[in-house]
Coordinates of C-alpha atoms and ligand atoms in Angstrom, one line a residue:
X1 CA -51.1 -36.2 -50.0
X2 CA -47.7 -35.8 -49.3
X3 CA -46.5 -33.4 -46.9
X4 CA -42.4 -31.6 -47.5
X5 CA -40.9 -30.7 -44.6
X6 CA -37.2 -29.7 -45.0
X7 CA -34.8 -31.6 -43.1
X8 CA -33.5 -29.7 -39.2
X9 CA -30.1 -31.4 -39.4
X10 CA -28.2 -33.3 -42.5
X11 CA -25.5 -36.0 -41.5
X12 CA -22.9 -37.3 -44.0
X13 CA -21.8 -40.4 -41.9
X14 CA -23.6 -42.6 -40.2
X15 CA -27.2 -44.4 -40.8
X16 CA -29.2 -46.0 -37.9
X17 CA -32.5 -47.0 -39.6
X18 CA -31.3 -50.1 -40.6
X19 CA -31.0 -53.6 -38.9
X20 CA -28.0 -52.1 -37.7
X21 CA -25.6 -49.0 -37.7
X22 CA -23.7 -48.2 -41.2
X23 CA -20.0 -46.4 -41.1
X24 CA -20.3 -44.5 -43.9
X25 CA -22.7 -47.0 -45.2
X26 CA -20.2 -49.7 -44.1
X27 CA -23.1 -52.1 -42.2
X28 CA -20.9 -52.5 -38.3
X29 CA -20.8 -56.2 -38.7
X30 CA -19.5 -56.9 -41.9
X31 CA -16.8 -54.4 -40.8
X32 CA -16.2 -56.8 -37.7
X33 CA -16.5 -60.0 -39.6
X34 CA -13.8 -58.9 -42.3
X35 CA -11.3 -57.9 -39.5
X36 CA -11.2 -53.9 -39.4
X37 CA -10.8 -52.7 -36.3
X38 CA -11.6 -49.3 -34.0
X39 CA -8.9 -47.3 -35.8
X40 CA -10.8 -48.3 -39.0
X41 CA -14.1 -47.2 -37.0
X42 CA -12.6 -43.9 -36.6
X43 CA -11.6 -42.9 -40.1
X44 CA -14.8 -43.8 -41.3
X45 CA -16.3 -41.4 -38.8
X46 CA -14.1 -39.0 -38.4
X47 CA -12.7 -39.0 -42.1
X48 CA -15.3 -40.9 -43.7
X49 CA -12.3 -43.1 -45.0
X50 CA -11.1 -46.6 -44.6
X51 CA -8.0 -46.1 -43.6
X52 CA -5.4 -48.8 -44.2
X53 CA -3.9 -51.5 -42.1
X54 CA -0.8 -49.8 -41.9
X55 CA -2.4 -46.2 -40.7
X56 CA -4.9 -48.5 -38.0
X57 CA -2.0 -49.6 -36.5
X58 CA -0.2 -46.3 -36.3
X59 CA -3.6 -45.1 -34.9
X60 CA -3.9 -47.7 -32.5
X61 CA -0.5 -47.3 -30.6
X62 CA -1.4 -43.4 -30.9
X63 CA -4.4 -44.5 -28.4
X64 CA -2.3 -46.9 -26.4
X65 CA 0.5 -44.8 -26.0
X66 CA -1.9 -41.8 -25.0
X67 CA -4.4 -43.5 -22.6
X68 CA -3.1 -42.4 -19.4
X69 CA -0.3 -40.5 -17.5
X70 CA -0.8 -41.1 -13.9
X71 CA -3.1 -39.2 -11.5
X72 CA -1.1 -35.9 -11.6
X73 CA -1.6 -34.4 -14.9
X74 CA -4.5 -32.0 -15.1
X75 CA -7.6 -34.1 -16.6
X76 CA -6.9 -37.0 -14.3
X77 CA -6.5 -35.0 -11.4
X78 CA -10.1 -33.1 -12.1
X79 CA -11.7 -36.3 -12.8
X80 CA -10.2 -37.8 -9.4
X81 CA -11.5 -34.9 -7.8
X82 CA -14.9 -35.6 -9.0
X83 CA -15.0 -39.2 -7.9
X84 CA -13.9 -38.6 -4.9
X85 CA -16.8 -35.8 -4.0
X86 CA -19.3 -38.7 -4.9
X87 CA -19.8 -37.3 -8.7
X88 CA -21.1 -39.9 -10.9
X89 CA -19.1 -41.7 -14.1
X90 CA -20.1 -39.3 -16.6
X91 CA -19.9 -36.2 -15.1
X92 CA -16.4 -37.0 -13.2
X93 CA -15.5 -38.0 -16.8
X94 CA -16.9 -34.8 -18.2
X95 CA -14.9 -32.2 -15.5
X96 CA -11.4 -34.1 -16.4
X97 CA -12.0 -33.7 -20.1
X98 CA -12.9 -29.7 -19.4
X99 CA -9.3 -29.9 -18.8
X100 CA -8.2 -30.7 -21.8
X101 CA -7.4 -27.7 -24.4
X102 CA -4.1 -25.2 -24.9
X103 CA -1.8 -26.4 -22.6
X104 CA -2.6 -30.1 -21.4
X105 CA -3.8 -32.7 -24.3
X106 CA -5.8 -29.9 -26.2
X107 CA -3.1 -28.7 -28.7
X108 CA -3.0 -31.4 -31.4
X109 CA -5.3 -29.5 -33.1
X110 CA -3.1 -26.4 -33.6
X111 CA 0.1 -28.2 -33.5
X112 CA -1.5 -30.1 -36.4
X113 CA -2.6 -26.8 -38.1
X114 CA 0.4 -24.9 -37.7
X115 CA 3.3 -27.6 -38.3
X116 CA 1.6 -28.0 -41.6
X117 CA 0.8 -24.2 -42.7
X118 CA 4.8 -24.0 -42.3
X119 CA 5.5 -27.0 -44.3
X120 CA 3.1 -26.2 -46.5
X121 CA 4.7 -22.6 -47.0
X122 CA 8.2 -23.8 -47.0
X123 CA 8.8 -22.2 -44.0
X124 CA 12.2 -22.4 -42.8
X125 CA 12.3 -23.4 -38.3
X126 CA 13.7 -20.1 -38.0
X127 CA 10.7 -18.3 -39.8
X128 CA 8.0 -20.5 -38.3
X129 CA 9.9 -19.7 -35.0
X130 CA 9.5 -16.1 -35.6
X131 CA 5.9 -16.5 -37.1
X132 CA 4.7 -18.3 -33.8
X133 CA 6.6 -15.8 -31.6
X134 CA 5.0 -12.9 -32.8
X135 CA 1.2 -14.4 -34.4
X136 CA 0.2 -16.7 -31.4
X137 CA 2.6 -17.2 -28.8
X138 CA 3.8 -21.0 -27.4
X139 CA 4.4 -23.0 -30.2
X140 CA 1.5 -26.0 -29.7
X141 CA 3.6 -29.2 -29.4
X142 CA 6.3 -28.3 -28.5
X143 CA 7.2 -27.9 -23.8
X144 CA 6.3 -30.2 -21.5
X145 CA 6.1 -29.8 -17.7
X146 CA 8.4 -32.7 -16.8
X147 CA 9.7 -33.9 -19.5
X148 CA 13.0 -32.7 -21.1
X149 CA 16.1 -33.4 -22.9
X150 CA 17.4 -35.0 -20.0
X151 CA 14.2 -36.8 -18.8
X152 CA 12.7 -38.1 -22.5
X153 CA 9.7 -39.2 -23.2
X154 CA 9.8 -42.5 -23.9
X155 CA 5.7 -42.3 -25.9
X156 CA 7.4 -39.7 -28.0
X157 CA 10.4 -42.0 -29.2
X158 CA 8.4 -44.6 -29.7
X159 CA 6.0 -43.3 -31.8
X160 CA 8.3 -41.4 -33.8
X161 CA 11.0 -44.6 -33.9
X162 CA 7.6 -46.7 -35.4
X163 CA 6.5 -44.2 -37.9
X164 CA 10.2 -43.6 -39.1
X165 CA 10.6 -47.4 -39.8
X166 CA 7.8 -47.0 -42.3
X167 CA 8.3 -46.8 -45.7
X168 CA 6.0 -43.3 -45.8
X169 CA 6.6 -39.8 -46.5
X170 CA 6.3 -37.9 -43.1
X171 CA 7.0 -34.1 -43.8
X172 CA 5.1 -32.4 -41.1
X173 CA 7.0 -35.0 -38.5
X174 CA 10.1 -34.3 -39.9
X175 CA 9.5 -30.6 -39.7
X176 CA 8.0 -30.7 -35.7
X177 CA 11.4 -32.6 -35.2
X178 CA 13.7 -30.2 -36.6
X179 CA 11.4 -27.4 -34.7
X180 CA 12.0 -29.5 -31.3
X181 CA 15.8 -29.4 -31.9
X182 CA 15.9 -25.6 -32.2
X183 CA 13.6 -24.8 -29.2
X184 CA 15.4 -27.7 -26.4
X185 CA 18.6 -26.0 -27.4
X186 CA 16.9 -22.7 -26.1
X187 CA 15.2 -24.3 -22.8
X188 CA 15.7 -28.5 -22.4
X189 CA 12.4 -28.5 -21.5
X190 CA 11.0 -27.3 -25.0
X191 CA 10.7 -30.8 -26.4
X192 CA 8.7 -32.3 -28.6
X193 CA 5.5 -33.4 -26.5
X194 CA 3.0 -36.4 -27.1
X195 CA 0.6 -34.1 -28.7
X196 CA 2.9 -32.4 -31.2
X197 CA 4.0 -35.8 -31.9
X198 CA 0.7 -36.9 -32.8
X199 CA -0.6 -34.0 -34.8
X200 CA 2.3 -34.1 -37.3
X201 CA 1.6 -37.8 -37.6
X202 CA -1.9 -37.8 -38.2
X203 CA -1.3 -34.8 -40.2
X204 CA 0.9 -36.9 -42.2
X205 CA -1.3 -39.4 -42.8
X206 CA -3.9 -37.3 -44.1
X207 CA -6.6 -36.5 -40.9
X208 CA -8.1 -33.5 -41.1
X209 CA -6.6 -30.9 -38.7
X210 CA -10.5 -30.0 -37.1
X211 CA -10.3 -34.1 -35.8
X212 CA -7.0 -34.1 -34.2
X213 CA -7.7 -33.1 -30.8
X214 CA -10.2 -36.3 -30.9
X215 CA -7.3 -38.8 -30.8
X216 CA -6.1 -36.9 -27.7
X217 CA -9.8 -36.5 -25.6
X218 CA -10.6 -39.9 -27.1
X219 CA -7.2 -42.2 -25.8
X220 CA -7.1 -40.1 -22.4
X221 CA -11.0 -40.8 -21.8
X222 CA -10.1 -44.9 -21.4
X223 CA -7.6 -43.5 -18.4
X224 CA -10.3 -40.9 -16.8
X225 CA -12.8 -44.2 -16.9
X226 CA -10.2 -45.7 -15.0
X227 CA -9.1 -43.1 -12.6
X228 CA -13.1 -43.0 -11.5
X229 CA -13.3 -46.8 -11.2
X230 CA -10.4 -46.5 -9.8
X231 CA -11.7 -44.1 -7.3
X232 CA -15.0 -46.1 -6.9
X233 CA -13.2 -48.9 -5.9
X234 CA -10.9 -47.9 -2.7
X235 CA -14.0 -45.6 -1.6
X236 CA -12.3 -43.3 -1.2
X237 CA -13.2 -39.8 1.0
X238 CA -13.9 -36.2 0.0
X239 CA -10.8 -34.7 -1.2
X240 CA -9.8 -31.0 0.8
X241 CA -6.7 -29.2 -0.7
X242 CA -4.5 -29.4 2.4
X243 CA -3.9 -25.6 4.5
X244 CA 0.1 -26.1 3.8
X245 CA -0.5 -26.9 -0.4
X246 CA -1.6 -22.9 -0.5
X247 CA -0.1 -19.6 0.0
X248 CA -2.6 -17.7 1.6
X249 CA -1.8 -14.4 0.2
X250 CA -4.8 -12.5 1.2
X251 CA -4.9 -9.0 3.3
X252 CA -4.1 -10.2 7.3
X253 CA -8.3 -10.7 8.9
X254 CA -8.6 -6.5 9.5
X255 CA -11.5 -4.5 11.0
X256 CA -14.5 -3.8 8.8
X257 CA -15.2 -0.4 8.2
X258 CA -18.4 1.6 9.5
X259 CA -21.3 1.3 6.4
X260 CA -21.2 5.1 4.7
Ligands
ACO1 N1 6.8 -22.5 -27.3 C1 7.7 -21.5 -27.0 N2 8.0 -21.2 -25.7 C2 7.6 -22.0 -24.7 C3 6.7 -23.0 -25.0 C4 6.3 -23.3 -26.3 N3 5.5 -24.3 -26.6 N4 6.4 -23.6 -23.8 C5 7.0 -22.9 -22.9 N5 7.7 -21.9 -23.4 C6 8.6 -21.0 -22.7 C7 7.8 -20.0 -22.0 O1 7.5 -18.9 -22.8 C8 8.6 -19.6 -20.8 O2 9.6 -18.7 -21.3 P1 10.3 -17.7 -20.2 O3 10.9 -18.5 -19.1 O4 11.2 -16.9 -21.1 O5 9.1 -16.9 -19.7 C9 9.3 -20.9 -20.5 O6 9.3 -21.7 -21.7 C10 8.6 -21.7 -19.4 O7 7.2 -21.7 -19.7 P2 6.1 -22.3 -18.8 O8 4.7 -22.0 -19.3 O9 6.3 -21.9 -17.3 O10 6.4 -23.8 -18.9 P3 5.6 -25.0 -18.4 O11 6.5 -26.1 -17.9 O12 4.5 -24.6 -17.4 O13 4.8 -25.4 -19.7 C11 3.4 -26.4 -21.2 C12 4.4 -26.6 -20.1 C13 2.1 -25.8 -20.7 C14 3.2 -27.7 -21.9 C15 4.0 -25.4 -22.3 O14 5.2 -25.9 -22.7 C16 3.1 -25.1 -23.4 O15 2.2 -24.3 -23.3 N6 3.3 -25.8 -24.6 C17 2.4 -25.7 -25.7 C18 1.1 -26.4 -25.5 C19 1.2 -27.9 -25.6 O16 1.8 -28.4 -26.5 N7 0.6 -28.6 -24.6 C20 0.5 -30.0 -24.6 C21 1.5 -30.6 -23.7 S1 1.6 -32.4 -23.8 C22 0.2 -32.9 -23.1 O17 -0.5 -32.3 -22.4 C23 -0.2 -34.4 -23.2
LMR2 C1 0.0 -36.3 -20.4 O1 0.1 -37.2 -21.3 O2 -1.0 -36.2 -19.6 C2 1.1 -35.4 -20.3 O3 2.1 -35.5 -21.2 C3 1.0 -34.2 -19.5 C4 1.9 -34.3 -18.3 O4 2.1 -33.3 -17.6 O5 2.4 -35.4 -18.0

């Protein structure tokens, strides 16, 4: 007798039961052996698409561009942190990603999603300017901590430079670059950042909002690795924050008080 038992979870793209794993049911192998790549990889999992030569290679410098930025940003410096109290790969991995959300690496995601509900509402920069100002605050993509009109980001000029000698329509690019324009007038700071840059890209090239902030977490996790290895490697001691690195701005030590 047969016995129906309704499925606990559905999955739309990947198969194991084979010999080995499909991509949306493209076998891993014959994927290899015909010369796709891990930006193909991606869109098949993350977009269940194969993705074109062209958009693979804007994907891969995405990733190249975005694997690391030193030991001072906020996800290496948590992950550094980790190592260093004896935390093992995974976990020291897992506390610099934590980092990663509104205001360091996580907001591709929004930039994505709002660069292209403006251009997709023919929003003018001033009106999307206003719109952001009074719906949800900083603009996602756009300010960086060190990098200005006067100190560029080179990542940001290159990507953009690569994509604008394309022959392709970029419309949520051109918009975020129009935005930047408006808001490092108002502060030089307000640039375009690495993950604005991104999202309008990717948006561009037809990624689903929901999977941009993978391109960020996924890139930066190849640096964390390293930063732990790093670490690993030198043996290096238990970090203490430093007496002088704080302002201790708690009441002076004072009597306490009689129980009542
Ligand atoms: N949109 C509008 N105004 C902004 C923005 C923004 N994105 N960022 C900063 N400002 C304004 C602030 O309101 C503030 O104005 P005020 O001086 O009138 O109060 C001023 O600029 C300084 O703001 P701070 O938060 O002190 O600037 P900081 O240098 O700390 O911020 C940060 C850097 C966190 C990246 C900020 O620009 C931001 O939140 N941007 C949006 C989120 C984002 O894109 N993050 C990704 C950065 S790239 C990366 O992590 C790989
Ligand atoms: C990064 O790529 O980590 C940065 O753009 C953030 C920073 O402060 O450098």
């Amino acid at each position: 007798d047969e016995v129906m038992v309704s499925p606990l979870i559905r999955t739309t793209i990947s198969d194991d039961r084979g010999d080995e794993p499909c991509y949306d049911g493209y076998p891993a192998s014959e994927l290899i052996n015909k010369g796709y790549e891990i930006p193909h990889v991606i869109g098949l999992l993350w977009d269940k698409r194969l993705i074109s030569k062209q958009e693979a290679e804007i994907i891969k410098r995405i990733m190249m561009l975005s694997a690391d930025h030193g030991p001072c940003v906020s996800g290496a410096y948590a992950t550094i942190l980790a190592a260093c109290a004896g935390i093992g790969l995974s976990q020291s991995v897992a506390a610099g990603m934590i980092m990663i959300g509104p205001r360091f690496g996580g907001a591709v995601t929004d930039a994505g999603r709002f660069f292209k509900y403006a251009v997709d509402s023919k929003m003018s920069v001033d009106e999307f300017l206003a719109y952001m100002k009074k719906n949800h605050g900083p603009v996602p993509g756009i300010g960086h901590r060190v990098k200005s009109l006067r100190n560029p980001d080179k990542r940001v000029k290159e990507l953009v430079g690569y994509v604008k000698s394309l022959n392709i329509k970029t419309p949520c690019l051109d918009f975020a670059l129009e935005v930047e324009k408006i808001t490092s007038v108002k502060k030089d700071n307000l640039i375009l950042n690495v993950d604005g840059t991104m999202a309008a890209v990717l948006v561009d090239i037809g990624f689903p909002v929901d999977s941009l902030n993978g391109f960020f977490i996924l890139s930066r996790t190849i640096g964390l690795i390293g930063h732990w290895v790093d670490q690993k490697r030198q043996d290096s001691r238990l970090i203490r924050l430093f007496d002088y690195l704080v302002n201790y701005a708690a009441p002076k030590r004072r009597e306490v008080p009689p129980l009542k």
